[in-house]
Amino acid sequence: MNKSDLIGAIASSAGLTKVQAEKAVNAYHETVKNSIQNGVSVSVVGFGTFSVGERKERTGRNPKTGAALTIKAAKLPKFKPGKALRDSVN
């Protein structure tokens, strides 16, 4: 399912137009993105939690040459599924 399929499914499920559903999906994405950029995790009970994790600097190897190189530290978005979502998949 891609974004336009998701918008169509939300529109039909919630009785909205596709334009309204697209605005809602975009607003949700922007809100989650802005929140985790500011270090605030977003928790949706039963669905999951969006947060930011940190990866430490580490040494890696170039697979072609075998030379050692440094991989910079980075912040990465994380998603931890909630119990209800995990249970619905199993």
GROMACS .gro file of C-alpha atoms in nm:
model
   90
    1MET     CA    1   0.000   0.000   0.000
    2ASN     CA    2   0.144   0.336  -0.097
    3LYS     CA    3   0.044   0.682   0.028
    4SER     CA    4  -0.234   0.736  -0.228
    5ASP     CA    5  -0.381   0.393  -0.146
    6LEU     CA    6  -0.370   0.484   0.223
    7ILE     CA    7  -0.546   0.814   0.156
    8GLY     CA    8  -0.816   0.636  -0.044
    9ALA     CA    9  -0.868   0.376   0.230
   10ILE     CA   10  -0.893   0.644   0.501
   11ALA     CA   11  -1.133   0.849   0.289
   12SER     CA   12  -1.371   0.557   0.237
   13SER     CA   13  -1.342   0.432   0.594
   14ALA     CA   14  -1.399   0.771   0.759
   15GLY     CA   15  -1.650   0.907   0.507
   16LEU     CA   16  -1.417   1.188   0.397
   17THR     CA   17  -1.322   1.317   0.057
   18LYS     CA   18  -0.978   1.222  -0.070
   19VAL     CA   19  -0.867   1.585  -0.033
   20GLN     CA   20  -0.972   1.589   0.333
   21ALA     CA   21  -0.807   1.252   0.398
   22GLU     CA   22  -0.486   1.369   0.229
   23LYS     CA   23  -0.478   1.680   0.450
   24ALA     CA   24  -0.526   1.460   0.759
   25VAL     CA   25  -0.250   1.217   0.658
   26ASN     CA   26  -0.008   1.499   0.575
   27ALA     CA   27  -0.087   1.676   0.904
   28TYR     CA   28  -0.025   1.352   1.096
   29HIS     CA   29   0.310   1.297   0.923
   30GLU     CA   30   0.421   1.658   0.982
   31THR     CA   31   0.317   1.647   1.348
   32VAL     CA   32   0.507   1.324   1.413
   33LYS     CA   33   0.813   1.451   1.223
   34ASN     CA   34   0.820   1.786   1.404
   35SER     CA   35   0.771   1.622   1.743
   36ILE     CA   36   1.057   1.375   1.709
   37GLN     CA   37   1.282   1.646   1.562
   38ASN     CA   38   1.229   1.835   1.888
   39GLY     CA   39   1.307   1.527   2.097
   40VAL     CA   40   0.947   1.453   2.193
   41SER     CA   41   0.831   1.096   2.137
   42VAL     CA   42   0.483   1.035   1.995
   43SER     CA   43   0.293   0.748   2.153
   44VAL     CA   44  -0.032   0.619   2.004
   45VAL     CA   45  -0.180   0.366   2.246
   46GLY     CA   46  -0.236   0.031   2.076
   47PHE     CA   47  -0.044   0.136   1.765
   48GLY     CA   48   0.309   0.226   1.869
   49THR     CA   49   0.565   0.489   1.962
   50PHE     CA   50   0.774   0.709   1.734
   51SER     CA   51   1.100   0.836   1.885
   52VAL     CA   52   1.460   0.927   1.803
   53GLY     CA   53   1.746   0.690   1.874
   54GLU     CA   54   2.115   0.764   1.866
   55ARG     CA   55   2.377   0.554   1.693
   56LYS     CA   56   2.734   0.590   1.820
   57GLU     CA   57   3.032   0.654   1.596
   58ARG     CA   58   3.192   0.327   1.489
   59THR     CA   59   3.458   0.182   1.266
   60GLY     CA   60   3.352   0.003   0.951
   61ARG     CA   61   3.521  -0.147   0.648
   62ASN     CA   62   3.493  -0.059   0.281
   63PRO     CA   63   3.370  -0.390   0.131
   64LYS     CA   64   3.555  -0.327  -0.195
   65THR     CA   65   3.899  -0.236  -0.061
   66GLY     CA   66   3.883  -0.361   0.297
   67ALA     CA   67   4.008  -0.023   0.422
   68ALA     CA   68   3.889   0.089   0.765
   69LEU     CA   69   3.668   0.395   0.779
   70THR     CA   70   3.482   0.587   1.045
   71ILE     CA   71   3.103   0.586   1.035
   72LYS     CA   72   2.974   0.906   1.198
   73ALA     CA   73   2.735   0.913   1.490
   74ALA     CA   74   2.376   0.973   1.384
   75LYS     CA   75   2.026   1.026   1.515
   76LEU     CA   76   1.769   0.794   1.360
   77PRO     CA   77   1.390   0.780   1.377
   78LYS     CA   78   1.261   0.470   1.553
   79PHE     CA   79   0.921   0.303   1.571
   80LYS     CA   80   0.824   0.056   1.841
   81PRO     CA   81   0.493  -0.119   1.767
   82GLY     CA   82   0.237  -0.136   2.045
   83LYS     CA   83   0.100  -0.461   2.187
   84ALA     CA   84  -0.231  -0.441   1.999
   85LEU     CA   85  -0.053  -0.392   1.667
   86ARG     CA   86   0.189  -0.678   1.737
   87ASP     CA   87  -0.098  -0.905   1.839
   88SER     CA   88  -0.300  -0.820   1.526
   89VAL     CA   89  -0.017  -0.938   1.302
   90ASN     CA   90   0.030  -1.273   1.478
   0.00000   0.00000   0.00000
